mmCIF file of C-alpha atoms and ligand atoms in Angstrom:
data_model
loop_
_atom_site.group_PDB
_atom_site.id
_atom_site.type_symbol
_atom_site.label_atom_id
_atom_site.label_comp_id
_atom_site.label_asym_id
_atom_site.label_seq_id
_atom_site.Cartn_x
_atom_site.Cartn_y
_atom_site.Cartn_z
ATOM 1 C CA UNK R 1 -51.995 68.914 72.257
ATOM 2 C CA UNK R 2 -50.327 70.252 69.124
ATOM 3 C CA UNK R 3 -48.597 73.622 68.933
ATOM 4 C CA UNK R 4 -51.317 75.150 66.772
ATOM 5 C CA UNK R 5 -54.203 74.217 69.155
ATOM 6 C CA UNK R 6 -56.621 76.046 66.876
ATOM 7 C CA UNK R 7 -59.598 74.767 68.896
ATOM 8 C CA UNK R 8 -58.277 75.918 72.292
ATOM 9 C CA UNK R 9 -61.129 77.304 74.393
ATOM 10 C CA UNK R 10 -63.698 75.559 72.206
ATOM 11 C CA UNK R 11 -65.998 72.682 73.221
ATOM 12 C CA UNK R 12 -67.282 69.727 71.217
ATOM 13 C CA UNK R 13 -69.767 66.877 71.326
ATOM 14 C CA UNK R 14 -68.945 63.733 69.354
ATOM 15 C CA UNK R 15 -71.824 61.244 69.146
ATOM 16 C CA UNK R 16 -70.656 57.655 68.818
ATOM 17 C CA UNK R 17 -67.264 58.834 70.040
ATOM 18 C CA UNK R 18 -66.493 55.717 72.040
ATOM 19 C CA UNK R 19 -64.900 53.765 69.176
ATOM 20 C CA UNK R 20 -64.073 53.676 65.476
ATOM 21 C CA UNK R 21 -64.302 56.896 63.493
ATOM 22 C CA UNK R 22 -65.945 58.769 66.374
ATOM 23 C CA UNK R 23 -63.098 58.010 68.769
ATOM 24 C CA UNK R 24 -60.544 59.199 66.188
ATOM 25 C CA UNK R 25 -62.602 62.386 65.733
ATOM 26 C CA UNK R 26 -62.791 62.970 69.498
ATOM 27 C CA UNK R 27 -59.007 62.471 69.732
ATOM 28 C CA UNK R 28 -58.313 64.878 66.867
ATOM 29 C CA UNK R 29 -60.554 67.596 68.331
ATOM 30 C CA UNK R 30 -58.891 67.161 71.734
ATOM 31 C CA UNK R 31 -55.472 67.374 70.035
ATOM 32 C CA UNK R 32 -56.706 70.622 68.519
ATOM 33 C CA UNK R 33 -57.342 71.938 72.033
ATOM 34 C CA UNK R 34 -61.118 71.412 72.400
ATOM 35 C CA UNK R 35 -62.857 70.028 75.470
ATOM 36 C CA UNK R 36 -64.810 67.025 74.228
ATOM 37 C CA UNK R 37 -67.969 65.231 75.370
ATOM 38 C CA UNK R 38 -68.091 61.669 74.065
ATOM 39 C CA UNK R 39 -71.581 60.175 73.653
ATOM 40 C CA UNK R 40 -72.604 56.551 73.148
ATOM 41 C CA UNK R 41 -75.376 54.256 74.340
ATOM 42 C CA UNK R 42 -72.834 52.489 76.536
ATOM 43 C CA UNK R 43 -71.926 55.211 79.046
ATOM 44 C CA UNK R 44 -69.028 53.311 80.647
ATOM 45 C CA UNK R 45 -67.352 52.902 77.250
ATOM 46 C CA UNK R 46 -67.925 56.587 76.474
ATOM 47 C CA UNK R 47 -66.286 57.541 79.785
ATOM 48 C CA UNK R 48 -63.335 55.238 79.099
ATOM 49 C CA UNK R 49 -62.884 56.819 75.660
ATOM 50 C CA UNK R 50 -63.042 60.344 77.111
ATOM 51 C CA UNK R 51 -60.306 59.408 79.600
ATOM 52 C CA UNK R 52 -57.923 58.562 76.717
ATOM 53 C CA UNK R 53 -58.136 62.015 75.073
ATOM 54 C CA UNK R 54 -55.299 64.559 75.157
ATOM 55 C CA UNK R 55 -55.740 67.470 77.540
ATOM 56 C CA UNK R 56 -58.194 67.823 80.394
ATOM 57 C CA UNK R 57 -61.855 68.381 81.179
ATOM 58 C CA UNK R 58 -63.370 65.846 78.769
ATOM 59 C CA UNK R 59 -66.456 63.844 79.660
ATOM 60 C CA UNK R 60 -68.225 60.660 78.576
ATOM 61 C CA UNK R 61 -71.999 60.275 78.719
ATOM 62 C CA UNK R 62 -74.583 57.650 77.957
ATOM 63 C CA UNK R 63 -77.041 58.895 75.332
ATOM 64 C CA UNK R 64 -79.131 57.164 72.692
ATOM 65 C CA UNK R 65 -79.321 59.868 70.022
ATOM 66 C CA UNK R 66 -82.478 58.284 68.586
ATOM 67 C CA UNK R 67 -84.332 59.361 71.743
ATOM 68 C CA UNK R 68 -85.185 63.098 71.558
ATOM 69 C CA UNK R 69 -85.463 63.455 75.353
ATOM 70 C CA UNK R 70 -82.091 61.747 75.904
ATOM 71 C CA UNK R 71 -80.512 64.066 73.309
ATOM 72 C CA UNK R 72 -82.019 67.148 75.006
ATOM 73 C CA UNK R 73 -80.897 66.178 78.497
ATOM 74 C CA UNK R 74 -77.384 65.156 77.389
ATOM 75 C CA UNK R 75 -76.903 68.517 75.656
ATOM 76 C CA UNK R 76 -78.249 70.369 78.722
ATOM 77 C CA UNK R 77 -75.797 68.499 80.995
ATOM 78 C CA UNK R 78 -72.871 69.208 78.658
ATOM 79 C CA UNK R 79 -73.790 72.898 78.280
ATOM 80 C CA UNK R 80 -73.878 73.164 82.050
ATOM 81 C CA UNK R 81 -70.481 71.446 82.447
ATOM 82 C CA UNK R 82 -68.751 73.185 79.526
ATOM 83 C CA UNK R 83 -70.608 76.524 79.548
ATOM 84 C CA UNK R 84 -71.770 75.950 75.939
ATOM 85 C CA UNK R 85 -71.188 73.728 72.916
ATOM 86 C CA UNK R 86 -69.198 75.113 69.984
ATOM 87 C CA UNK R 87 -68.901 72.016 67.801
ATOM 88 C CA UNK R 88 -71.350 69.145 67.279
ATOM 89 C CA UNK R 89 -70.185 66.089 65.336
ATOM 90 C CA UNK R 90 -73.115 63.818 64.498
ATOM 91 C CA UNK R 91 -71.184 60.604 63.976
ATOM 92 C CA UNK R 92 -73.294 57.901 65.681
ATOM 93 C CA UNK R 93 -74.526 55.460 63.077
ATOM 94 C CA UNK R 94 -75.620 51.864 62.606
ATOM 95 C CA UNK R 95 -76.281 49.405 59.798
ATOM 96 C CA UNK R 96 -79.007 46.746 59.552
ATOM 97 C CA UNK R 97 -78.236 45.400 56.074
ATOM 98 C CA UNK R 98 -80.495 43.214 53.972
ATOM 99 C CA UNK R 99 -81.918 43.042 50.483
ATOM 100 C CA UNK R 100 -85.061 45.102 50.102
ATOM 101 C CA UNK R 101 -87.492 42.177 50.129
ATOM 102 C CA UNK R 102 -86.066 40.874 53.398
ATOM 103 C CA UNK R 103 -85.733 44.212 55.147
ATOM 104 C CA UNK R 104 -87.944 44.272 58.235
ATOM 105 C CA UNK R 105 -89.836 47.345 59.436
ATOM 106 C CA UNK R 106 -87.609 47.490 62.517
ATOM 107 C CA UNK R 107 -84.436 47.366 60.362
ATOM 108 C CA UNK R 108 -85.702 50.406 58.470
ATOM 109 C CA UNK R 109 -86.881 52.285 61.575
ATOM 110 C CA UNK R 110 -83.793 51.664 63.717
ATOM 111 C CA UNK R 111 -81.407 52.872 61.020
ATOM 112 C CA UNK R 112 -83.450 55.974 60.147
ATOM 113 C CA UNK R 113 -84.069 56.767 63.839
ATOM 114 C CA UNK R 114 -80.372 56.571 64.741
ATOM 115 C CA UNK R 115 -78.619 57.915 61.652
ATOM 116 C CA UNK R 116 -81.068 60.576 60.465
ATOM 117 C CA UNK R 117 -83.451 61.426 63.297
ATOM 118 C CA UNK R 118 -80.607 61.157 65.823
ATOM 119 C CA UNK R 119 -78.758 63.861 63.897
ATOM 120 C CA UNK R 120 -81.897 66.019 63.894
ATOM 121 C CA UNK R 121 -82.419 65.425 67.645
ATOM 122 C CA UNK R 122 -78.884 66.473 68.528
ATOM 123 C CA UNK R 123 -78.775 69.397 66.080
ATOM 124 C CA UNK R 124 -82.035 70.839 67.400
ATOM 125 C CA UNK R 125 -80.776 70.469 70.965
ATOM 126 C CA UNK R 126 -77.506 72.413 70.430
ATOM 127 C CA UNK R 127 -78.854 75.087 68.098
ATOM 128 C CA UNK R 128 -80.401 77.464 70.644
ATOM 129 C CA UNK R 129 -77.116 77.877 72.510
ATOM 130 C CA UNK R 130 -75.127 78.283 69.287
ATOM 131 C CA UNK R 131 -77.592 80.907 68.009
ATOM 132 C CA UNK R 132 -77.298 82.886 71.240
ATOM 133 C CA UNK R 133 -73.517 82.938 70.918
ATOM 134 C CA UNK R 134 -73.751 83.470 67.134
ATOM 135 C CA UNK R 135 -71.096 80.825 66.678
ATOM 136 C CA UNK R 136 -71.100 77.100 66.029
ATOM 137 C CA UNK R 137 -70.092 74.247 63.765
ATOM 138 C CA UNK R 138 -72.247 71.203 63.001
ATOM 139 C CA UNK R 139 -70.663 68.304 61.127
ATOM 140 C CA UNK R 140 -72.701 65.316 59.957
ATOM 141 C CA UNK R 141 -70.932 62.045 59.222
ATOM 142 C CA UNK R 142 -72.732 60.583 56.212
ATOM 143 C CA UNK R 143 -71.256 58.074 53.743
ATOM 144 C CA UNK R 144 -70.383 57.634 50.065
ATOM 145 C CA UNK R 145 -73.265 55.127 50.142
ATOM 146 C CA UNK R 146 -75.565 58.154 50.515
ATOM 147 C CA UNK R 147 -74.180 59.445 47.208
ATOM 148 C CA UNK R 148 -73.987 56.188 45.251
ATOM 149 C CA UNK R 149 -76.554 53.859 46.854
ATOM 150 C CA UNK R 150 -75.601 50.280 47.672
ATOM 151 C CA UNK R 151 -77.361 46.971 47.080
ATOM 152 C CA UNK R 152 -78.425 45.546 50.445
ATOM 153 C CA UNK R 153 -78.256 48.907 52.221
ATOM 154 C CA UNK R 154 -81.379 50.784 51.104
ATOM 155 C CA UNK R 155 -82.218 51.785 54.694
ATOM 156 C CA UNK R 156 -78.649 52.939 55.426
ATOM 157 C CA UNK R 157 -78.277 54.742 52.072
ATOM 158 C CA UNK R 158 -81.613 56.534 52.586
ATOM 159 C CA UNK R 159 -80.526 57.677 56.055
ATOM 160 C CA UNK R 160 -77.176 58.916 54.748
ATOM 161 C CA UNK R 161 -78.721 60.705 51.699
ATOM 162 C CA UNK R 162 -81.214 62.283 54.087
ATOM 163 C CA UNK R 163 -78.306 63.818 55.965
ATOM 164 C CA UNK R 164 -77.337 65.767 52.842
ATOM 165 C CA UNK R 165 -80.727 67.525 52.703
ATOM 166 C CA UNK R 166 -80.629 68.142 56.449
ATOM 167 C CA UNK R 167 -77.080 69.526 56.233
ATOM 168 C CA UNK R 168 -77.858 71.949 53.393
ATOM 169 C CA UNK R 169 -81.098 73.156 55.010
ATOM 170 C CA UNK R 170 -79.433 73.735 58.389
ATOM 171 C CA UNK R 171 -76.528 75.498 56.624
ATOM 172 C CA UNK R 172 -78.941 77.860 54.837
ATOM 173 C CA UNK R 173 -81.134 78.426 57.887
ATOM 174 C CA UNK R 174 -78.361 79.154 60.377
ATOM 175 C CA UNK R 175 -75.623 80.822 58.298
ATOM 176 C CA UNK R 176 -76.848 84.295 59.291
ATOM 177 C CA UNK R 177 -76.463 83.242 62.957
ATOM 178 C CA UNK R 178 -72.783 82.419 62.498
ATOM 179 C CA UNK R 179 -73.342 78.648 62.380
ATOM 180 C CA UNK R 180 -71.749 76.456 59.696
ATOM 181 C CA UNK R 181 -72.971 72.972 58.810
ATOM 182 C CA UNK R 182 -71.233 70.471 56.527
ATOM 183 C CA UNK R 183 -71.478 66.768 55.720
ATOM 184 C CA UNK R 184 -68.577 64.357 55.502
ATOM 185 C CA UNK R 185 -68.938 61.311 53.275
ATOM 186 C CA UNK R 186 -66.348 58.661 54.169
ATOM 187 C CA UNK R 187 -65.674 55.750 51.863
ATOM 188 C CA UNK R 188 -64.757 52.374 53.352
ATOM 189 C CA UNK R 189 -62.976 52.864 56.663
ATOM 190 C CA UNK R 190 -61.499 50.034 58.746
ATOM 191 C CA UNK R 191 -63.650 49.897 61.933
ATOM 192 C CA UNK R 192 -65.977 47.447 63.723
ATOM 193 C CA UNK R 193 -68.592 48.376 61.104
ATOM 194 C CA UNK R 194 -66.496 47.033 58.223
ATOM 195 C CA UNK R 195 -64.815 44.197 60.193
ATOM 196 C CA UNK R 196 -67.446 41.757 58.907
ATOM 197 C CA UNK R 197 -66.082 41.987 55.349
ATOM 198 C CA UNK R 198 -64.106 38.862 54.424
ATOM 199 C CA UNK R 199 -60.762 38.933 52.595
ATOM 200 C CA UNK R 200 -62.378 38.498 49.177
ATOM 201 C CA UNK R 201 -64.824 41.342 49.758
ATOM 202 C CA UNK R 202 -62.010 43.594 51.019
ATOM 203 C CA UNK R 203 -59.882 42.812 47.932
ATOM 204 C CA UNK R 204 -62.803 43.529 45.609
ATOM 205 C CA UNK R 205 -63.385 46.831 47.399
ATOM 206 C CA UNK R 206 -59.754 47.852 47.189
ATOM 207 C CA UNK R 207 -59.905 47.449 43.421
ATOM 208 C CA UNK R 208 -62.613 50.112 43.331
ATOM 209 C CA UNK R 209 -60.553 52.547 45.402
ATOM 210 C CA UNK R 210 -57.998 54.526 43.337
ATOM 211 C CA UNK R 211 -55.711 54.925 46.377
ATOM 212 C CA UNK R 212 -55.833 51.119 46.750
ATOM 213 C CA UNK R 213 -56.615 50.788 50.459
ATOM 214 C CA UNK R 214 -59.411 51.104 52.986
ATOM 215 C CA UNK R 215 -59.279 54.340 54.935
ATOM 216 C CA UNK R 216 -58.285 54.655 58.594
ATOM 217 C CA UNK R 217 -60.472 56.461 61.156
ATOM 218 C CA UNK R 218 -57.730 59.113 61.339
ATOM 219 C CA UNK R 219 -58.260 59.918 57.636
ATOM 220 C CA UNK R 220 -61.787 61.060 58.507
ATOM 221 C CA UNK R 221 -60.776 62.703 61.783
ATOM 222 C CA UNK R 222 -58.236 64.991 60.080
ATOM 223 C CA UNK R 223 -60.956 66.368 57.799
ATOM 224 C CA UNK R 224 -63.351 66.860 60.715
ATOM 225 C CA UNK R 225 -60.708 68.755 62.689
ATOM 226 C CA UNK R 226 -60.088 71.029 59.710
ATOM 227 C CA UNK R 227 -63.815 71.656 59.119
ATOM 228 C CA UNK R 228 -64.361 72.385 62.825
ATOM 229 C CA UNK R 229 -61.653 75.038 62.923
ATOM 230 C CA UNK R 230 -61.173 78.624 61.798
ATOM 231 C CA UNK R 231 -59.387 77.620 58.553
ATOM 232 C CA UNK R 232 -62.763 76.329 57.293
ATOM 233 C CA UNK R 233 -64.600 79.522 58.280
ATOM 234 C CA UNK R 234 -65.925 80.127 54.731
ATOM 235 C CA UNK R 235 -67.132 76.549 54.107
ATOM 236 C CA UNK R 236 -70.777 75.666 54.729
ATOM 237 C CA UNK R 237 -73.488 73.479 53.183
ATOM 238 C CA UNK R 238 -70.953 71.163 51.540
ATOM 239 C CA UNK R 239 -70.596 67.406 51.182
ATOM 240 C CA UNK R 240 -66.931 66.481 51.376
ATOM 241 C CA UNK R 241 -65.864 62.948 50.526
ATOM 242 C CA UNK R 242 -62.885 61.226 52.154
ATOM 243 C CA UNK R 243 -62.803 57.967 50.252
ATOM 244 C CA UNK R 244 -59.464 57.355 48.538
ATOM 245 C CA UNK R 245 -60.978 58.658 45.300
ATOM 246 C CA UNK R 246 -63.862 56.165 45.082
ATOM 247 C CA UNK R 247 -66.402 58.821 44.127
ATOM 248 C CA UNK R 248 -65.176 61.497 41.738
HETATM 249 P P1 NAP D 301 -68.729 51.783 64.804
HETATM 250 O O1 NAP D 301 -67.314 51.378 64.921
HETATM 251 O O2 NAP D 301 -69.797 50.753 64.698
HETATM 252 O O3 NAP D 301 -69.073 52.780 66.025
HETATM 253 C C1 NAP D 301 -70.363 53.320 66.147
HETATM 254 C C2 NAP D 301 -70.391 54.296 67.308
HETATM 255 O O4 NAP D 301 -71.716 54.860 67.379
HETATM 256 C C3 NAP D 301 -70.118 53.643 68.647
HETATM 257 O O5 NAP D 301 -69.427 54.556 69.463
HETATM 258 C C4 NAP D 301 -71.531 53.401 69.206
HETATM 259 O O6 NAP D 301 -71.480 53.334 70.622
HETATM 260 C C5 NAP D 301 -72.252 54.644 68.687
HETATM 261 N N1 NAP D 301 -73.711 54.511 68.530
HETATM 262 C C6 NAP D 301 -74.403 53.619 67.789
HETATM 263 N N2 NAP D 301 -75.724 53.847 67.908
HETATM 264 C C7 NAP D 301 -75.868 54.894 68.757
HETATM 265 C C8 NAP D 301 -76.990 55.595 69.280
HETATM 266 N N3 NAP D 301 -78.241 55.263 68.977
HETATM 267 N N4 NAP D 301 -76.762 56.643 70.119
HETATM 268 C C9 NAP D 301 -75.503 57.003 70.443
HETATM 269 N N5 NAP D 301 -74.404 56.390 69.986
HETATM 270 C C10 NAP D 301 -74.587 55.335 69.148
HETATM 271 O O7 NAP D 301 -68.966 52.722 63.522
HETATM 272 P P2 NAP D 301 -67.903 53.519 62.620
HETATM 273 O O8 NAP D 301 -67.490 52.634 61.513
HETATM 274 O O9 NAP D 301 -66.902 54.195 63.456
HETATM 275 O O10 NAP D 301 -68.882 54.607 61.955
HETATM 276 C C11 NAP D 301 -69.057 55.895 62.496
HETATM 277 C C12 NAP D 301 -69.913 56.703 61.522
HETATM 278 O O11 NAP D 301 -69.273 56.754 60.256
HETATM 279 C C13 NAP D 301 -71.305 56.114 61.271
HETATM 280 O O12 NAP D 301 -72.251 57.144 61.136
HETATM 281 C C14 NAP D 301 -71.136 55.385 59.962
HETATM 282 O O13 NAP D 301 -72.356 55.258 59.276
HETATM 283 C C15 NAP D 301 -70.171 56.301 59.244
HETATM 284 N N6 NAP D 301 -69.417 55.668 58.176
HETATM 285 C C16 NAP D 301 -68.614 54.578 58.436
HETATM 286 C C17 NAP D 301 -67.916 54.004 57.387
HETATM 287 C C18 NAP D 301 -67.007 52.823 57.590
HETATM 288 O O14 NAP D 301 -66.547 52.270 56.578
HETATM 289 N N7 NAP D 301 -66.713 52.390 58.794
HETATM 290 C C19 NAP D 301 -68.036 54.533 56.099
HETATM 291 C C20 NAP D 301 -68.845 55.637 55.882
HETATM 292 C C21 NAP D 301 -69.527 56.195 56.930
HETATM 293 P P3 NAP D 301 -72.569 52.465 71.463
HETATM 294 O O15 NAP D 301 -72.633 51.126 70.806
HETATM 295 O O16 NAP D 301 -72.067 52.466 72.869
HETATM 296 O O17 NAP D 301 -73.846 53.232 71.324
#
């Protein structure tokens, strides 16, 4: 834990926190002093991830965010264990890429159900408790693809653009209850999700990134930690890119 520990006494849920960007976010929030619940479909991997975090009292849970009942019962279990949830990071996300004409119904549905509806499911589940305490932070991990679109990712881009409307509506609806809601739009970050890119594709991408490199999960996690904490207390309803300057 760092000296500042600005999140000490706070509690957080990170969906998709078992690897990649989510794991870096969970680590950063724990470094900030928060107790963290890591969620993923694979419960054993979520528990393993939780065990690596700084500090004590973290937990890992199996939860498919696309399933409203699973989201409700995971939040209830975490609220019981932690005594409330102060920070929700909706990070779980998937891709099922294909050109429009080849995109199957299930490719569309799975991506929308996980990335967009999953965020709604989790947000609805934590909101009552946050409203009661008149305090809370909701952070939605979107993508620059939601801002720019991307050939071969119409389902993913639609889900990530949808998060912007959800974020701004939740921010407006819950601001008077002391709840802030922001969206983070990462550019290309080196994780399992981008591991399929070959060397040529990575080089071509780097040419489009003014800072000349793919991001690291920690680049996103630092922003999330800031937005979750008191220094961001006057920021709500925003889309903040962390993309090496790709979109400006
Ligand atoms: P990743 O390495 O593929 O990890 C995805 C995480 O989400 C895993 O922990 C996975 O665990 C979990 N997950 C997937 N579906 C889930 C579901 N239905 N319910 C609960 N958990 C689920 O992905 P990543 O690259 O770290 O991406 C994290 C987020 O950042 C995503 O929303 C992604 O769209 C966004 N993003 C990534 C990039 C990038 O370049 N990597 C860029 C912009 C935005 P289980 O498999 O155990 O469920």
